Coordinates of C-alpha atoms in Angstrom, one line a residue:
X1 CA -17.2 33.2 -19.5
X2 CA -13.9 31.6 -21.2
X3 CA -11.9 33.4 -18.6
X4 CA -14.2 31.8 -15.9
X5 CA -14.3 28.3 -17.8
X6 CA -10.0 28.8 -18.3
X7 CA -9.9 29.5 -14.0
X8 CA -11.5 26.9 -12.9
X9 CA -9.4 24.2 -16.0
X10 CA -6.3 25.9 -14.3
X11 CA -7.7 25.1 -10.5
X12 CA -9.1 21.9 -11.4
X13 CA -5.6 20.8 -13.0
X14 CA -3.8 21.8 -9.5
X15 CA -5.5 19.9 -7.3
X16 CA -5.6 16.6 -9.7
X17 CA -1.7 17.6 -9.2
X18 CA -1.4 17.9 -5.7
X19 CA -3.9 15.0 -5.2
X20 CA -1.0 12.8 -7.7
X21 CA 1.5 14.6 -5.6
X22 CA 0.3 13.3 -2.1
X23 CA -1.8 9.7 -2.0
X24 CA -2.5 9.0 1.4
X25 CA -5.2 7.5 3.1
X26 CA -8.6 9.6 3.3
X27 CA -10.9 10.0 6.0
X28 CA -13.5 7.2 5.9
X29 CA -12.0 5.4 3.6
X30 CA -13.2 1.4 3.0
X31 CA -10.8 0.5 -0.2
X32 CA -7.3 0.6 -1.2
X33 CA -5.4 3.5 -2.1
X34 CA -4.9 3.8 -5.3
X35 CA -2.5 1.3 -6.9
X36 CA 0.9 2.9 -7.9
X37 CA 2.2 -0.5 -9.1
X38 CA 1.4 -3.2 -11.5
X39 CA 1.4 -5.6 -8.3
X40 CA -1.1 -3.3 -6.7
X41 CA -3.4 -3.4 -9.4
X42 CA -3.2 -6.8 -9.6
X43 CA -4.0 -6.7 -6.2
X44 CA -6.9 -4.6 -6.6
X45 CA -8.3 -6.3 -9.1
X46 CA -8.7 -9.6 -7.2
X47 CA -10.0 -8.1 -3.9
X48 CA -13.0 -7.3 -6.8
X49 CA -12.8 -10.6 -8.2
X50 CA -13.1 -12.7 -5.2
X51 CA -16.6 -10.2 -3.7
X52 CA -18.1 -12.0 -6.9
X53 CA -18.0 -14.8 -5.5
X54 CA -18.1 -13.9 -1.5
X55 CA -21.3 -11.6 -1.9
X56 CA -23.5 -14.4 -3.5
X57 CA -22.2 -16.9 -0.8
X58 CA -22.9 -14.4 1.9
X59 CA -26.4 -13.9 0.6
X60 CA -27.0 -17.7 0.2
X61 CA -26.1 -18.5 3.8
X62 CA -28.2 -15.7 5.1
X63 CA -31.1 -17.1 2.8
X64 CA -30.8 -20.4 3.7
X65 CA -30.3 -19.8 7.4
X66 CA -33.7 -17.7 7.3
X67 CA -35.1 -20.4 5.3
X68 CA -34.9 -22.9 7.9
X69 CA -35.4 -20.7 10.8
X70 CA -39.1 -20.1 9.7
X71 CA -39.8 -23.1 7.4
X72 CA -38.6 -25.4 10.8
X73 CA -39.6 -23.5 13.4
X74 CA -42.0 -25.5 16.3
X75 CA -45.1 -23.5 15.4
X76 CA -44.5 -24.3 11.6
X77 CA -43.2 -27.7 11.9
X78 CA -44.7 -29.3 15.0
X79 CA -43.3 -33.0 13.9
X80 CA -39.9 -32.5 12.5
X81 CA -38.2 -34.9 9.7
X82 CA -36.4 -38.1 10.6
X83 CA -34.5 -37.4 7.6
X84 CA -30.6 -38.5 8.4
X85 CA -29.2 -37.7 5.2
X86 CA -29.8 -36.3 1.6
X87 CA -26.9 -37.7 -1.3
X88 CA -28.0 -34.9 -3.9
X89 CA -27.7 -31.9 -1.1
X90 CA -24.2 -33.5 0.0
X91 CA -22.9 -34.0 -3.1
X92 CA -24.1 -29.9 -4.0
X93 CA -22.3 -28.3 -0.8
X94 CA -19.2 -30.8 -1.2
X95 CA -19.0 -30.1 -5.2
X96 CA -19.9 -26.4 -5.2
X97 CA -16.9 -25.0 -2.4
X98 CA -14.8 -26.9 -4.4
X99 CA -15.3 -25.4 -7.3
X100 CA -15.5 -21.7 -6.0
X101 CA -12.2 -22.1 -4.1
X102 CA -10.6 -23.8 -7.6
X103 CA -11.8 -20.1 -9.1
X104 CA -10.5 -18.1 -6.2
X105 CA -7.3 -20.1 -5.9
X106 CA -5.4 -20.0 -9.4
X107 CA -5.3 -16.6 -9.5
X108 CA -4.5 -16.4 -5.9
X109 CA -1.3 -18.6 -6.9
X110 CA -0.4 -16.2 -10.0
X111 CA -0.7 -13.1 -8.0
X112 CA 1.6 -15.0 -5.0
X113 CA 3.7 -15.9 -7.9
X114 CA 3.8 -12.2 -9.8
X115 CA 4.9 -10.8 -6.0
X116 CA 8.0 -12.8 -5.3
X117 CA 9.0 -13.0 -8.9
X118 CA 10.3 -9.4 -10.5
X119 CA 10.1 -9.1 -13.9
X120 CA 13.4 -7.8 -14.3
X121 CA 17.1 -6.7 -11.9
X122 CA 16.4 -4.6 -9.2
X123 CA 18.4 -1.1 -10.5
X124 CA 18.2 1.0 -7.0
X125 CA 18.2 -1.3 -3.6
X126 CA 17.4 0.8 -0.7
X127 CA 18.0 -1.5 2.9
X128 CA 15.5 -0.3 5.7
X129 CA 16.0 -1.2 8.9
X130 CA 13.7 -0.7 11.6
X131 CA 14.4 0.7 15.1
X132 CA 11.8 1.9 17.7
X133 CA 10.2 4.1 16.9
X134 CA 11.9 5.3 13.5
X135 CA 13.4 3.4 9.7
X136 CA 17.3 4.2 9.1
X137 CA 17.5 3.9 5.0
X138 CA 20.9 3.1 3.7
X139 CA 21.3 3.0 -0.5
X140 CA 23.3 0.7 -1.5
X141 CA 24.9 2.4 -4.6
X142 CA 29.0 2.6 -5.5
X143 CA 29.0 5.3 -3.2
X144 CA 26.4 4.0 -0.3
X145 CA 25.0 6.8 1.7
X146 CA 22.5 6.0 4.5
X147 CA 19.9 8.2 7.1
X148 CA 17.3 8.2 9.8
X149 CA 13.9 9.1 9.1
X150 CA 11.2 9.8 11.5
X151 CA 7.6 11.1 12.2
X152 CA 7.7 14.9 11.5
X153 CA 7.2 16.6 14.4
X154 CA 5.3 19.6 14.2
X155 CA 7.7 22.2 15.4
X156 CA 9.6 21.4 13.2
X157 CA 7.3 21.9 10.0
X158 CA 8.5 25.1 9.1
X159 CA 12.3 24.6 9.1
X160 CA 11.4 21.5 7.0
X161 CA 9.1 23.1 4.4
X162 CA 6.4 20.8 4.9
X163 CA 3.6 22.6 6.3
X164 CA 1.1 21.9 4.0
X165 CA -0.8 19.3 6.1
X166 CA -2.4 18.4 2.7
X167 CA 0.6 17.2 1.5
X168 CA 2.7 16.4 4.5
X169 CA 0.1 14.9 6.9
X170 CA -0.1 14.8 10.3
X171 CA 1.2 11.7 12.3
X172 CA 2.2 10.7 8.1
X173 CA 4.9 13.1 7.0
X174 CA 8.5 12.4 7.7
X175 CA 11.7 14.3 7.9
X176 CA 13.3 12.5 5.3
X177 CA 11.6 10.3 2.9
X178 CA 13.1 7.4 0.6
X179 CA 13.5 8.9 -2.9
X180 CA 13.4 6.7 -5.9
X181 CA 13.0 6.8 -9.8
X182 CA 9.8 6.6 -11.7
X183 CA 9.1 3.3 -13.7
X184 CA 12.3 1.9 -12.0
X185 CA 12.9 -1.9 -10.2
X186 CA 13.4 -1.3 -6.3
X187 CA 14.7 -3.3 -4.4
X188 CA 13.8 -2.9 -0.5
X189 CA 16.1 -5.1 1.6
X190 CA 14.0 -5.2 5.3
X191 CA 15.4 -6.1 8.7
X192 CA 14.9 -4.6 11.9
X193 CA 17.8 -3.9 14.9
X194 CA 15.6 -4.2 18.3
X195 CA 12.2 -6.2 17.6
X196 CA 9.9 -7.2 15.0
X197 CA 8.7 -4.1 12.7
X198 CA 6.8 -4.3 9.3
X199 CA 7.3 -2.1 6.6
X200 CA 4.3 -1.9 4.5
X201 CA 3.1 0.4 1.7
X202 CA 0.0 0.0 0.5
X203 CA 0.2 1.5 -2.7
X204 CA 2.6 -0.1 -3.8
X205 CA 1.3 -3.6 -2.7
X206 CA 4.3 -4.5 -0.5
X207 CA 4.3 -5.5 3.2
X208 CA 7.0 -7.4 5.0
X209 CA 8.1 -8.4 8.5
X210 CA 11.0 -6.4 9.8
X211 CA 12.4 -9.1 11.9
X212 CA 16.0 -8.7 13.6
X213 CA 18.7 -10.8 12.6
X214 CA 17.2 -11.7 9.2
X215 CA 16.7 -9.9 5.7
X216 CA 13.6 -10.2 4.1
X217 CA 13.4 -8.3 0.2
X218 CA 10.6 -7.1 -0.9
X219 CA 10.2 -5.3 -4.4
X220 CA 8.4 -2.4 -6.5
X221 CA 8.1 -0.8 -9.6
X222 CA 6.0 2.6 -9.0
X223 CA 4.6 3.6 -12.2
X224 CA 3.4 7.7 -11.0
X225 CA 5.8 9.9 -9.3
X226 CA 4.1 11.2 -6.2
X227 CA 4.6 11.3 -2.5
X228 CA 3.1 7.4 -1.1
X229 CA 2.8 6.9 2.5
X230 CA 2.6 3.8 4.7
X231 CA 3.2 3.1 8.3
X232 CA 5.1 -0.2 10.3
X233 CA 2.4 -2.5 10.5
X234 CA 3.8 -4.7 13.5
X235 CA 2.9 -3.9 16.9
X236 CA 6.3 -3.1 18.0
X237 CA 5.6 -0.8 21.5
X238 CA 4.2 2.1 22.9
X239 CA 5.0 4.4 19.8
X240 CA 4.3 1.8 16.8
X241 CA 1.4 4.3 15.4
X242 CA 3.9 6.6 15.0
X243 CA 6.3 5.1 12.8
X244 CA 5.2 6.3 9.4
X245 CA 6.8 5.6 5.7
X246 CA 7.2 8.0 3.3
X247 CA 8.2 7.4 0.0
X248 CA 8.5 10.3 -3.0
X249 CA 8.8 9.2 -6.8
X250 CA 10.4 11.5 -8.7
X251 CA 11.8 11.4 -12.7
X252 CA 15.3 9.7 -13.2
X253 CA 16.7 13.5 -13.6
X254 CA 15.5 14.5 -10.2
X255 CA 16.6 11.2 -8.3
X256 CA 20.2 11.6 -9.9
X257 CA 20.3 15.5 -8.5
X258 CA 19.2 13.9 -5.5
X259 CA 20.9 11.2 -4.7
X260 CA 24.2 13.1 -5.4
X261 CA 24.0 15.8 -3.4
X262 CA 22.4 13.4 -0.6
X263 CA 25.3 11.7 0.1
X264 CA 27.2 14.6 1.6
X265 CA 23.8 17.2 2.0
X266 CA 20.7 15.0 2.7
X267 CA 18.8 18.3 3.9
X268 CA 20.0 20.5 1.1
X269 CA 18.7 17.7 -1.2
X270 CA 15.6 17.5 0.1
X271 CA 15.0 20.9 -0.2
X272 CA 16.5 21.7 -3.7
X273 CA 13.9 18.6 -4.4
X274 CA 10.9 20.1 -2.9
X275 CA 11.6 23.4 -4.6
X276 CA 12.0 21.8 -7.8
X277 CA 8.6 19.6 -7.8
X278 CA 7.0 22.4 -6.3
X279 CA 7.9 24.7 -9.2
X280 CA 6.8 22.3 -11.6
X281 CA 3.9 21.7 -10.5
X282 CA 2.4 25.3 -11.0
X283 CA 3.7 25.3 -14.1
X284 CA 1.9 22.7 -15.0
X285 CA -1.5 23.4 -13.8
X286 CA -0.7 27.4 -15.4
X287 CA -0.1 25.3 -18.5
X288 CA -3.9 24.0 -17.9

């Protein structure tokens, strides 16, 4: 029995890492992914906050509107009311949206203020451009180093080492994915070179324009390494649902390794990478 109960802690502690390892979107899915970033929680927690207040006026309206469609109705009300006006009812629906959008909008300001004010310097700024149908990533470090990434294809799966569609989904997964420290201010610096992209991740709780000719900066702070994904959320031509964003987390170690050998090996890094989270991962859930 302990052996069976020890299995299935060691299976259940896998999959919670390979579900931290990939968030994605998930079939049928009706809210956010889950937040990654203290802006996306933020996030989160008003799109709750503000159903508070639309459910109840939702239901009012509907109450009201079946209210007078039978209380008024010919049959019911064969002489209707001359009535032109009621102070007390007008001074209720002018008072009462007023005071609801007062609620909804001072936290709506402090969220708008939290997203375009970071807490601290950015310490890794990535610049994405935006081409059709792929992003070209250049890091801006001492030593900048730049490269395309684009939709996986699925020939090439295996030469990649991504064929674990759980992980590396279809029409999702990327070639080469932005890699960036854990608990670290990034900077994304967003522009496009042909027409007007959007580089979103929801996540994170970031989405810009991609617009040509202009820089728009957008920022994050992940707080769980993990593999995020988010697509261009522009229409920008025949292949914009096929211009994913990947973006992997990884400890400060692992993005120094990387980042050092990307600048004269990107695929070798990406492998050695791989390999390396890979391998710690079934450690951990054997540790479990």
């Amino acid at each position: 029995m302990k052996k069976i109960l020890a299995s299935a802690g060691a299976a259940a502690a896998f999959f919670a890492t390979a579900a931290a390892y990939a968030a994605q979107p998930t079939p049928w899915q009706t809210g956010f992914q889950p937040a990654a970033t203290g802006i996306m929680e933020q996030i989160a927690w008003f799109e709750q906050y503000t159903l508070w207040f639309i459910v109840p006026i939702t239901l009012l309206v509907l109450v009201l509107l079946l209210y007078c469609i039978l209380r008024f109705r010919a049959a019911a009300n064969p002489v209707p009311s001359r009535t032109s006006h009621n102070t007390l009812i007008e001074v209720i629906w002018t008072v009462g949206p007023v005071v609801a959008l007062l609620f909804i909008a001072v936290p709506s300001f402090q969220l708008l203020t939290a997203q375009y004010s970071p807490a601290e310097e950015a310490k890794v700024t990535v610049k994405a451009t935006g081409n059709q149908w792929n992003w070209d990533y250049e890091y801006q470090t001492e030593e900048p180093f730049s490269f395309n990434s684009a939709m996986l294809a699925d020939a090439d799966r295996a030469a990649e080492g991504k064929e674990d569609l759980a992980v590396y989904p279809r029409l999702l997964a990327v070639d080469n994915e932005i890699v960036v420290p854990v608990d670290t201010m990034v900077r994304v610096l967003v522009t496009a070179s042909d027409v007007i992209h959007a580089f979103a991740m929801p996540a994170f709780g970031v989405k810009t324009d991609a617009v040509p000719g202009r820089i728009n900066e957008i920022w994050f702070k992940a707080k769980k390494e993990g593999l995020y994904y988010g697509q261009c959320s522009e229409l920008c031509g025949k292949d914009h649902a096929f211009m994913p964003i990947a973006v992997r987390v990884v400890s400060d170690k692992q993005y120094e390794a990387w980042a050092a050998q990307a600048k004269t090996d990107l695929s070798g890094a990406n492998k050695a990478l791989m390999a390396e989270i890979e391998s710690t991962a079934k450690v951990a859930a054997a540790g479990n």
